[in-house]
XYZ file of C-alpha atoms in Angstrom:
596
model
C 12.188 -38.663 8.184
C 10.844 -35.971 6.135
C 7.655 -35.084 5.528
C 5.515 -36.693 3.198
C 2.108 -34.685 2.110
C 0.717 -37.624 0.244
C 1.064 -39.764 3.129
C -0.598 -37.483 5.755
C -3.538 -36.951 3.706
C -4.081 -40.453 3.615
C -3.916 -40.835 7.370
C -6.054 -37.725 8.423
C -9.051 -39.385 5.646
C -8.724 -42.235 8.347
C -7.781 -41.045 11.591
C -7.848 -37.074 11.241
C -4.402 -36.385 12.562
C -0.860 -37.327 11.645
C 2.756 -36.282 13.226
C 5.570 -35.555 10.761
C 8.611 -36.273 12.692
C 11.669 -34.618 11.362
C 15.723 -35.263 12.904
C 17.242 -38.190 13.463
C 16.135 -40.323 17.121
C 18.951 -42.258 19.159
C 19.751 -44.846 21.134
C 19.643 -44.200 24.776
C 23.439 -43.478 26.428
C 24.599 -44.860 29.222
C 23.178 -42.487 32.432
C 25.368 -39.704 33.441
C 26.135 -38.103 37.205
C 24.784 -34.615 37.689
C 21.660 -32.867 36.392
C 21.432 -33.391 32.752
C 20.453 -30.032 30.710
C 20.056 -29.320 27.258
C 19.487 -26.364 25.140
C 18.415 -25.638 21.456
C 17.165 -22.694 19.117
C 14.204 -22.377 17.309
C 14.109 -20.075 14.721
C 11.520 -18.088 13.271
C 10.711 -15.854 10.064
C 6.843 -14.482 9.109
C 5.121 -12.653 6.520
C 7.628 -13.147 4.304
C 5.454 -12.069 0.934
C 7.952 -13.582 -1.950
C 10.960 -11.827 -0.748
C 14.295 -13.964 -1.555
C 16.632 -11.048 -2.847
C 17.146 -7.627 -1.204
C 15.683 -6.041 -4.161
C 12.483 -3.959 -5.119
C 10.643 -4.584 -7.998
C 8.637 -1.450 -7.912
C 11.538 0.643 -7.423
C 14.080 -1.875 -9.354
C 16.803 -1.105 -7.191
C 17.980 -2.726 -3.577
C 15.940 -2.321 -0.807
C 15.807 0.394 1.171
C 13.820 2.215 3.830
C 14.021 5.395 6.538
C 15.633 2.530 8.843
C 17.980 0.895 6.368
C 16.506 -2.308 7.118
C 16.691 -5.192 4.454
C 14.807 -8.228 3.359
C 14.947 -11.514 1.833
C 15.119 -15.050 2.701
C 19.247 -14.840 1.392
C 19.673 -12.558 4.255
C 17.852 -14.599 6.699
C 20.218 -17.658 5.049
C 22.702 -16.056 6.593
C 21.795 -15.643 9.560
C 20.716 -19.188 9.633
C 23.964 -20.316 9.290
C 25.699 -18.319 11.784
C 23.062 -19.157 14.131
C 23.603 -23.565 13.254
C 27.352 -22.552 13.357
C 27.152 -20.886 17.040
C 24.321 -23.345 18.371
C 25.021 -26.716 16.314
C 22.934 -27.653 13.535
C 21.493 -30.747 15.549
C 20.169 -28.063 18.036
C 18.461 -25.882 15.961
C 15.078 -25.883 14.074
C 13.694 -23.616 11.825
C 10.557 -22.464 11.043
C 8.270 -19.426 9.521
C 4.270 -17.984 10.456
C 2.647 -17.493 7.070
C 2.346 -15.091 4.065
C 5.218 -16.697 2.272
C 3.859 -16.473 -1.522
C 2.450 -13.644 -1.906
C 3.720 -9.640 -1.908
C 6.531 -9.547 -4.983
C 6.656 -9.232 -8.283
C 8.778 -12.463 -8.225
C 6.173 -14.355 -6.550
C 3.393 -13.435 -8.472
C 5.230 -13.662 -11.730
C 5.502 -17.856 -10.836
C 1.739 -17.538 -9.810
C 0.248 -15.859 -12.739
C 2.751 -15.533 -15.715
C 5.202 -18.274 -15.644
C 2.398 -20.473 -13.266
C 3.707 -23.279 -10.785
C 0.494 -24.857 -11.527
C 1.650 -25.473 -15.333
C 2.560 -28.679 -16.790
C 5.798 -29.127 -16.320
C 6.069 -26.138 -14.554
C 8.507 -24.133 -12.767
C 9.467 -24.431 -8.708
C 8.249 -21.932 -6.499
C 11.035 -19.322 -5.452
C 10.256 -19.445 -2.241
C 9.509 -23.198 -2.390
C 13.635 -23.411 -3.635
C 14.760 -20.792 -1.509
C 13.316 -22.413 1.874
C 14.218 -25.977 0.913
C 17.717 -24.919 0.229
C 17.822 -22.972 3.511
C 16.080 -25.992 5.961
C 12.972 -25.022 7.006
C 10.983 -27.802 9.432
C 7.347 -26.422 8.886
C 5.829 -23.404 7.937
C 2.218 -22.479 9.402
C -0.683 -20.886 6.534
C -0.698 -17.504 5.823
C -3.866 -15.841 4.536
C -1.908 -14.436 1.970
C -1.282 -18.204 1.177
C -4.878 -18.460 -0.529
C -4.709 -15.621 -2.602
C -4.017 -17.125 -6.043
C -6.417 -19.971 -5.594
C -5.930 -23.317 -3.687
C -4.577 -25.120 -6.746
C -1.814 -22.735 -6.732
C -1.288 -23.683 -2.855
C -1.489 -26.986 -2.829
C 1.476 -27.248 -5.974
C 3.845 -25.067 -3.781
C 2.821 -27.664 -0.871
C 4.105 -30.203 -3.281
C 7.102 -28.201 -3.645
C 7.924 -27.872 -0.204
C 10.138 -30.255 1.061
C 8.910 -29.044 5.321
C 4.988 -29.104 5.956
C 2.385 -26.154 5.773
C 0.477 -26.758 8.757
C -2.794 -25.099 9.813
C -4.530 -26.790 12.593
C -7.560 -24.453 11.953
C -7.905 -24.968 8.525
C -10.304 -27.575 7.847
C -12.032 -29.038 4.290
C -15.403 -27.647 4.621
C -17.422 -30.854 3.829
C -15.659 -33.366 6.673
C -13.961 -31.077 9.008
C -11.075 -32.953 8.962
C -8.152 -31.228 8.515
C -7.219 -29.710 4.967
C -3.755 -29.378 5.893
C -1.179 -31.100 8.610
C -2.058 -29.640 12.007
C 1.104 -29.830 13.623
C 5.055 -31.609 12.890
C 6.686 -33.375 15.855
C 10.333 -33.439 15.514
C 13.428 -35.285 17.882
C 16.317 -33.417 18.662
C 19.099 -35.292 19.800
C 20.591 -34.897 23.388
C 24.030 -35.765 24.651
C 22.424 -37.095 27.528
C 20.530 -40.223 25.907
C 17.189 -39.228 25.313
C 15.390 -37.020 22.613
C 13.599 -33.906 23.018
C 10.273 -34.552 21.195
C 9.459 -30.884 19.868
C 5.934 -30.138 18.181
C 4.946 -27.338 15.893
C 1.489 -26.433 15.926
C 0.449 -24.389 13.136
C -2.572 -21.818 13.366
C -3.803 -19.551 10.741
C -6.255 -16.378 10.201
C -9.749 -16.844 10.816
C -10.165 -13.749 8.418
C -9.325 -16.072 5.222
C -13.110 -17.081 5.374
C -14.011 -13.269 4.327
C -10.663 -12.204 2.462
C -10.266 -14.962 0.066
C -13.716 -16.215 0.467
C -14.349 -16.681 -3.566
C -11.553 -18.993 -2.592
C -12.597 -21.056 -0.174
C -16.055 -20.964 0.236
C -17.582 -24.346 0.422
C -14.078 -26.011 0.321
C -12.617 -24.946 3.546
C -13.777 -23.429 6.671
C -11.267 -21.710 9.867
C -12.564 -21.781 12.950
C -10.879 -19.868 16.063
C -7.646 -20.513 17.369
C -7.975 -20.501 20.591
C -10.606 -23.950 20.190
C -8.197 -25.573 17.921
C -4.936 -24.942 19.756
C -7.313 -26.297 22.874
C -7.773 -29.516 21.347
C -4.175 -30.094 19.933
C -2.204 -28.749 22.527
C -3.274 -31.483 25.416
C -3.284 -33.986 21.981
C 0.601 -33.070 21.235
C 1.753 -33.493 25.516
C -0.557 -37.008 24.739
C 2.090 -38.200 22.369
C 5.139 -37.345 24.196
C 5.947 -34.021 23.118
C 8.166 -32.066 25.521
C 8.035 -28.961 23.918
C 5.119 -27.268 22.280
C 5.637 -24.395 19.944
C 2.813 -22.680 18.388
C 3.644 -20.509 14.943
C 0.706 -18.777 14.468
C -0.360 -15.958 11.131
C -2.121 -13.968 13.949
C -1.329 -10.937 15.917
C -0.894 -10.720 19.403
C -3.282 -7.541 20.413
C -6.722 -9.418 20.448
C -8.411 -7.146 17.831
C -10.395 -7.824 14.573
C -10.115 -6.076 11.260
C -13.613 -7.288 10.574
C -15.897 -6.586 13.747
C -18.439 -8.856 14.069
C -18.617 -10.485 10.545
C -16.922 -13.359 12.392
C -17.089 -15.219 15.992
C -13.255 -15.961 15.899
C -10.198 -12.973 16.503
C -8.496 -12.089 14.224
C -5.348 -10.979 16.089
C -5.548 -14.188 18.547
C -1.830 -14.832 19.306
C -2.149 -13.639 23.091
C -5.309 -15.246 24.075
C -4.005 -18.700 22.564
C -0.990 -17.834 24.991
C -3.874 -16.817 28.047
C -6.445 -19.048 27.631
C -4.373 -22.747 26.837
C -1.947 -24.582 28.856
C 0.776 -26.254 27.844
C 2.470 -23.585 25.399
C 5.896 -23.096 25.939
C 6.222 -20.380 22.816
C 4.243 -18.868 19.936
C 6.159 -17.776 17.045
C 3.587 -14.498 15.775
C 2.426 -13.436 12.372
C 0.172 -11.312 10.456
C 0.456 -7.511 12.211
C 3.718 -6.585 10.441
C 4.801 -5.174 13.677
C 8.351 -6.442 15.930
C 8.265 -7.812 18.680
C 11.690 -9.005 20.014
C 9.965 -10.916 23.459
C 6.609 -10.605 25.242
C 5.752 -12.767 27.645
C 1.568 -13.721 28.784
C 0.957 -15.154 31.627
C -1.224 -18.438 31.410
C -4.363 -18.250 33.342
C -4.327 -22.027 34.015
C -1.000 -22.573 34.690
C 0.156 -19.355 35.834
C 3.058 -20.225 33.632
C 4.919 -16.902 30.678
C 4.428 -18.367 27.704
C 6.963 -16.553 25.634
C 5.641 -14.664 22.276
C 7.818 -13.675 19.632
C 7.278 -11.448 16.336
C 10.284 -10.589 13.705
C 9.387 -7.783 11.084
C 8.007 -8.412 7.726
C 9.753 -9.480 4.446
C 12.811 -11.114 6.151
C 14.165 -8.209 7.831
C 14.549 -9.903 10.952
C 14.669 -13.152 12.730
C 13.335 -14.470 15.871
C 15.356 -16.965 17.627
C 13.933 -18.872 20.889
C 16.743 -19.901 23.358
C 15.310 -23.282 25.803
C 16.825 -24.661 28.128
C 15.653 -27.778 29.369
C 16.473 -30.175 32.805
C 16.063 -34.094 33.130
C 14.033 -35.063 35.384
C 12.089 -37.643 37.031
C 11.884 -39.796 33.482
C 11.639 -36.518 31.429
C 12.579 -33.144 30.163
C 11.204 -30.323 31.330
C 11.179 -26.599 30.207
C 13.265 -24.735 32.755
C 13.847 -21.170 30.472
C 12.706 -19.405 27.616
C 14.008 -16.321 25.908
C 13.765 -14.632 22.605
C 15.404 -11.929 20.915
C 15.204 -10.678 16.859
C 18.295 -10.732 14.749
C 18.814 -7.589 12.135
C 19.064 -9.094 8.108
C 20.537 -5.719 7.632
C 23.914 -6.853 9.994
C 24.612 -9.356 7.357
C 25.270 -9.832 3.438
C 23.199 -11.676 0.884
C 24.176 -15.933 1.256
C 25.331 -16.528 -2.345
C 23.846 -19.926 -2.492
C 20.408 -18.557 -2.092
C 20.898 -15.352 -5.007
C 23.008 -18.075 -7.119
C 20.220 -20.747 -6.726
C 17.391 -18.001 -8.193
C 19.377 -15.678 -10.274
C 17.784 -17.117 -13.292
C 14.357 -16.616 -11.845
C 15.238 -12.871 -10.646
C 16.576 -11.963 -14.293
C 13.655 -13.250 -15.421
C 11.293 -10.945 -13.416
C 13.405 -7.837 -13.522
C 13.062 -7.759 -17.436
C 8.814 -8.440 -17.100
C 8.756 -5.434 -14.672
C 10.820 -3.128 -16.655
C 9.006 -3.600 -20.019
C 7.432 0.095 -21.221
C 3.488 -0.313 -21.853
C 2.992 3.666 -22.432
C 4.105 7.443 -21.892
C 2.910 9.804 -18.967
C 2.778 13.530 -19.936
C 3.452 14.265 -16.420
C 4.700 12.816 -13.259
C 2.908 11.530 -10.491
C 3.613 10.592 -6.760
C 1.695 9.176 -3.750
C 3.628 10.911 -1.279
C 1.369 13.189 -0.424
C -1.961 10.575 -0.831
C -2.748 10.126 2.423
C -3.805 13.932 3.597
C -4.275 15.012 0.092
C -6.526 14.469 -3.168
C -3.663 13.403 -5.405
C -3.694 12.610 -9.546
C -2.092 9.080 -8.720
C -4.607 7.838 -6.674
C -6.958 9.234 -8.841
C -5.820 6.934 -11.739
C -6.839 3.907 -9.693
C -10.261 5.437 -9.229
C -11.104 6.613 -12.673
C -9.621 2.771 -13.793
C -12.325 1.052 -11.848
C -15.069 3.559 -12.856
C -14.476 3.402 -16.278
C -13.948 -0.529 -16.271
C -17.195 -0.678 -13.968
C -19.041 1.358 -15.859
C -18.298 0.075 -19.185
C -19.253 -3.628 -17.454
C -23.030 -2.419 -17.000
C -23.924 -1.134 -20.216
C -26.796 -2.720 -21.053
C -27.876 -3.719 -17.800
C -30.391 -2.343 -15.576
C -27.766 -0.809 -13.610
C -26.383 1.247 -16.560
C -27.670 4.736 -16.038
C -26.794 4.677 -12.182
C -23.874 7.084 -11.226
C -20.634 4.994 -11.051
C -17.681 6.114 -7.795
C -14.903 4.376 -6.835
C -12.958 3.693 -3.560
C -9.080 3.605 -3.101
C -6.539 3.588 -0.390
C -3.010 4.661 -1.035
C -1.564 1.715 -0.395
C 2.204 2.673 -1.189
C 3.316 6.493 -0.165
C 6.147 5.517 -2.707
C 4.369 4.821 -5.653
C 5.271 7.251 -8.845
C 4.229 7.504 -12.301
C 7.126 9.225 -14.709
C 6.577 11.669 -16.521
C 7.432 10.067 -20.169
C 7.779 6.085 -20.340
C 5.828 4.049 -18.206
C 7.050 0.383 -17.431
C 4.775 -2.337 -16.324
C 6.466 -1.666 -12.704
C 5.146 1.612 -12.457
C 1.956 0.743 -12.866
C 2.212 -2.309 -10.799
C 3.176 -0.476 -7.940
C -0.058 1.375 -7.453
C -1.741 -2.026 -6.591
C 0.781 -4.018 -4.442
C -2.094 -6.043 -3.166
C -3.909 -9.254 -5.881
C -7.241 -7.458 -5.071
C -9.853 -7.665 -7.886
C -12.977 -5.538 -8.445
C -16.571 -5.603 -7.735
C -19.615 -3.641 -8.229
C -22.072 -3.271 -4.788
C -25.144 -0.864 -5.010
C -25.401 1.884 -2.266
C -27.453 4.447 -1.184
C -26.109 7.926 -1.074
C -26.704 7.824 2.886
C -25.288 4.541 3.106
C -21.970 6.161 1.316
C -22.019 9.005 3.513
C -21.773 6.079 6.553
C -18.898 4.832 4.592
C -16.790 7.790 4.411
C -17.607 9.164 8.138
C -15.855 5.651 8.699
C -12.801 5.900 6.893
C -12.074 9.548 7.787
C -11.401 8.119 11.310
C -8.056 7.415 9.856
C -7.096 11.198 10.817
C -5.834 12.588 14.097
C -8.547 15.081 15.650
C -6.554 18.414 14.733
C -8.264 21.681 16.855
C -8.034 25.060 14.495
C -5.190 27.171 15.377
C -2.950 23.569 16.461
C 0.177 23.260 14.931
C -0.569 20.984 11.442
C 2.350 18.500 10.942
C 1.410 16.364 8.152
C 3.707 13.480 9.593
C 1.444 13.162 12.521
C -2.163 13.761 10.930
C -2.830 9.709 10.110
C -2.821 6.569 11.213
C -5.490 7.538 14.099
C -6.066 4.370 16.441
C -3.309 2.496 14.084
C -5.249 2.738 11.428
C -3.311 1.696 8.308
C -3.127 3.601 5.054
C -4.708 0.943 2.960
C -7.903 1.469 5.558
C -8.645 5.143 4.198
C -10.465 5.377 1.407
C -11.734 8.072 -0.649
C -14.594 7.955 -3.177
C -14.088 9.316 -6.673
C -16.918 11.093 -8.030
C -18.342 12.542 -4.652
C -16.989 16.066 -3.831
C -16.747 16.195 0.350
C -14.676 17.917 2.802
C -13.141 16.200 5.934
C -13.853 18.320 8.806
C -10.324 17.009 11.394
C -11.406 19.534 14.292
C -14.298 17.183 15.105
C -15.003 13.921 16.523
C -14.813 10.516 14.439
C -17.976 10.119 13.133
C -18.796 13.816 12.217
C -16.391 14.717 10.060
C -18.244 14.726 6.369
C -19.094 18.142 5.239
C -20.879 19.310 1.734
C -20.970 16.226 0.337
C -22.389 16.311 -2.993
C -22.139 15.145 -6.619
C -22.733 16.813 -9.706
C -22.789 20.177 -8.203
C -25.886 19.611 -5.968
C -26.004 18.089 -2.662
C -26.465 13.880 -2.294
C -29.527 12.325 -1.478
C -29.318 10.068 0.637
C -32.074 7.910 -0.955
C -30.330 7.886 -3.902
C -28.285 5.196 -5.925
C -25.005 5.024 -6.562
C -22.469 1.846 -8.092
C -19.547 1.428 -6.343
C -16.431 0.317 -7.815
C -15.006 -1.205 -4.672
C -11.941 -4.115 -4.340
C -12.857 -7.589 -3.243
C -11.333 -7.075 0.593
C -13.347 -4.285 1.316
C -16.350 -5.552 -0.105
C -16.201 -9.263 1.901
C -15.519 -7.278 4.969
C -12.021 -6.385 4.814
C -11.257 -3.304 7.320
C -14.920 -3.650 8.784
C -16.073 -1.000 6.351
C -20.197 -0.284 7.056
C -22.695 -1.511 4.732
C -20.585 -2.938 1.535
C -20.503 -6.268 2.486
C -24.193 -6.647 2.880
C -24.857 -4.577 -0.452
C -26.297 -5.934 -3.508
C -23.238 -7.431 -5.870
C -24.298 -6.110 -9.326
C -20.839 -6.854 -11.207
C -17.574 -8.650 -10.343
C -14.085 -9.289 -11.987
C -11.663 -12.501 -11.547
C -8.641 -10.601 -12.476
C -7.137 -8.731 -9.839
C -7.498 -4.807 -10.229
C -3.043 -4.178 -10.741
C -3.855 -6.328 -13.948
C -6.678 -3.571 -15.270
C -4.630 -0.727 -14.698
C -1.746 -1.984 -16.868
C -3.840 -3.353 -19.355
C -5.965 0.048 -18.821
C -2.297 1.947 -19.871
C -1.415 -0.924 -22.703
C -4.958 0.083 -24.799
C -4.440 4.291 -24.392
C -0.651 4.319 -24.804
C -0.884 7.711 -23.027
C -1.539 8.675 -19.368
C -2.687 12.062 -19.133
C -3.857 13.158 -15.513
C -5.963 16.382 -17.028
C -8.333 13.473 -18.096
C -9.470 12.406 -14.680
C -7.268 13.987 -12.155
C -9.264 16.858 -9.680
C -9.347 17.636 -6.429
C -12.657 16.634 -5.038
C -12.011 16.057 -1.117
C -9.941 17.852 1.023
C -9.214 18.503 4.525
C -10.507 21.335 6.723
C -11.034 22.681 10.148
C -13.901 24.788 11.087
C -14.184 25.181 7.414
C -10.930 26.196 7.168
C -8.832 23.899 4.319
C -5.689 22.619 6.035
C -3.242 22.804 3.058
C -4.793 26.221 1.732
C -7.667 26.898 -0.587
């Protein structure tokens, strides 16, 4: 039957759990001779972040990447359908790990212009384009909190599959905010069902990323507790498979240190530590993992892990086979394997069911708000002081410092931190369209004001430049290979605007910052500085030293994309000589790596 959020809620005020059971049951057949087997599919998408067509909205062109990989839910369609074609609908299910409305200009354009929270509003894209498709359940993304929970719960409404998140729980009860897990009957040829349950985890890290979100309302603890106490609850009921989809990596790391008991990348000690997990769909890294299999402790026992890339450029699938035996199935096999979007073409039902909505957003994006009297790119951002990413900087210093006049806080210097979170982004040089600017902020951060000492800063930036590989003088310098140190990601480096520093790369992480100074003379490290610093790095986001616990002097609800188009709207005219110079750099030995 399907699933019915309304209903649920009402049972978990009462009981605190609920099964949403999805497929149709039968009546026992007649017993057959021989072993009786069965097998079925489950598939799997994650971190799909508003991606239905194979389009970009930055770029306002198709897709495209050094890999020629695609993405979109009407690609996965397609493969959906030639997977329930090969396999038999009846023995497939279908379901996704989180980030799902959040990433596009599509998706934020039904989140914040054209809101599905309106009267009368529109449907979710994605909400459309995944009932159309067949999706069973979905588990929460962190990404999923972004725009508020009223915006969540009306594309919950929309959904016609369940957002599950066993680990997401209303603050004030603990009971869960959300369904925990589905349970759903497959139909055998043999007589009796295959009882499959879903359980859905999600990211710990919400509590800190979206935390002006969901403080007080909602609370995530681990996932490794929570799949303990649902896993034995779901083999309770019957189930004879258990699937976990869960918006957490598998490598056992956190983003942000200590700031929280619970992992952040949890996927492969849920698959260690409980028993009874025959799979665990994997979300959140952005990385691919076709099949990797961890060994329960318990049981002794692969349970079977499976990540597909980002965006919808590929697709796990989950083969089982299962035996009949002594009064029930049992799983005798697992295998998985990831299915390339870029094999296949566009399924017209999906691009035909939202080409209204795509239209739509292609003509926002592409509306002109100013002129640039030069171009600008982020190609060379992270190794190099570039006039794009300066833009951001002097955009959040100027909208920062303009915020403190007349406080007490309105004589202290103002800097700014910011990553280059695109090495694609690009300014024109004459008309600038709202997409341009858009795609220097990909992200729905907004900005804050925290109050640091100059040593404190210093702390700050000896932890960011740990983002570069330790280059010795006289080694060959490949600019390709200088980042990314310890996987570091490029929206994890940061560089301050308004400090002037070097970044020694001969030495060790940790002693790296040389001559730092500001207005010419050298910092004092009892001295106070503002910083204009995004929302995820100041709750914690990349583990960042001392923001988090630094006095909040200012804070904006709109996120920071929003300021730097409205920033271009009011001056008509972007003109890097006003706030473009080069004021870090790196060296060796003193030496500057990309000349003087």
């Amino acid at each position: 039957m399907p699933f019915d959020r309304r209903t649920f809620l009402g049972t978990t005020a009462a009981t605190g759990a609920a099964v949403a059971l999805t497929g149709a049951t039968s009546t026992p057949a007649a017993a057959r001779s021989g072993p009786r087997t069965y097998s079925f599919t489950v598939m799997g998408t994650t971190d799909l972040h508003g991606n239905v067509f194979n389009w970009d909205y930055f770029t306002d062109r198709e897709f495209d990447d050094k890999a020629h990989n695609d993405v979109g839910l009407a690609k996965i369609s397609t493969l959906v359908n030639q997977v329930r074609e090969e396999k038999g609908r009846c023995n497939t299910l279908l379901i996704d790990a989180g980030d799902t409305i959040q990433g596009t200009q599509l998706s934020y354009y039904y989140a914040k212009v054209d809101p599905i929270t309106a009267r009368r509003g529109p449907v979710h894209p994605m909400a459309q384009a995944m009932n159309a498709i067949g999706y069973d359940a979905a588990a929460l993304g962190n990404h999923e909190f972004n725009y508020g929970i009223p915006v969540l719960r009306a594309f919950e409404e929309q959904c016609d599959f369940p957002l599950l998140g066993a680990n997401a729980l209303d603050a004030k009860t603990l009971r869960p905010a959300f369904p925990p897990y589905s349970m759903h009957r497959l139909r055998t040829p043999h007589g009796p069902d295959v009882k499959v349950a879903v359980l859905g985890l999600t990211n710990p890290g919400i509590a800190i990323w979206d935390k002006a979100n969901v403080q007080g309302r909602m609370t995530f603890p681990g996932l490794e507790e929570q799949a303990a106490k649902y896993v034995p609850k779901l083999r309770s009921m019957g189930a004879d498979v258990v699937i976990v989809s869960a918006h957490s990596g598998s490598s056992g790391t956190s983003s942000y240190g200590d700031q929280l008991p619970y992992v952040e990348n949890a996927a492969g000690l849920v698959a260690e530590q409980v028993p009874g997990i025959d799979a665990i769909l994997v979300g959140h890294a952005h990385t691919e993992i076709p099949e990797y299999r961890v060994k329960n402790r318990a049981t002794g026992k692969d349970v079977v892990l499976s990540e597909p890339l980002k965006w919808g450029q590929r697709l796990t699938l989950f083969d089982f086979e299962l035996t009949w035996a002594k009064g029930r199935w049992s799983v005798a096999k697992v295998a998985a394997k990831v299915l390339n979007s870029n094999e296949v073409a566009e399924d017209p039902k999906i691009t035909g069911l939202l080409s209204d909505e795509h239209r739509k957003v292609v003509a926002y994006v592409n509306q002109v708000i100013g002129t640039s009297t030069r171009a600008m790119s982020s190609a060379d951002g992270p190794v190099k002081d570039v006039a794009i990413i300066d833009l951001i900087n002097h955009v959040q210093a100027e909208t920062v410092r303009a915020a403190l006049a007349g406080t007490e806080w309105a004589a202290l210097p103002v800097l700014s931190q910011a990553s280059c979170f695109s090495r694609t982004a690009a300014i024109p040089a004459g008309q600038v369209t709202l997409r341009d600017a858009a795609g220097l902020y990909p992200f729905e951060n907004t900005l804050e004001a925290r109050l640091l000492t100059g040593a404190q800063l210093k702390d700050y930036l000896e932890y960011s430049a740990r983002y570069f590989v330790r280059t010795a003088p006289g080694d060959v310098v490949d600019p390709a290979k200088l980042t990314n140190a310890d996987g570091i990601p490029d929206y994890n480096y940061d560089a301050v605007y308004g400090f002037t520093y070097d970044i020694d790369i001969a030495q060790p992480a940790g002693s790296r910052i040389t001559g730092l100074s500001f207005g010419g003379a050298p910092v004092d490290p009892a001295a106070r500085f503002v910083l204009a610093v995004n929302n995820y790095r100041a709750s914690g986001g990349g583990n960042f030293p001392h923001v988090p616990q630094a006095r909040q002097v200012w804070a904006d609800s709109d996120e920071i994309r929003n300021t730097i188009i409205q920033w271009v709207k009011a001056r008509g005219t972007v003109d890097p000589s006003g706030f473009a110079s080069v004021d870090w750099r790196l060296t060796r030995a003193g030496v500057p790596v990309f000349g003087a």
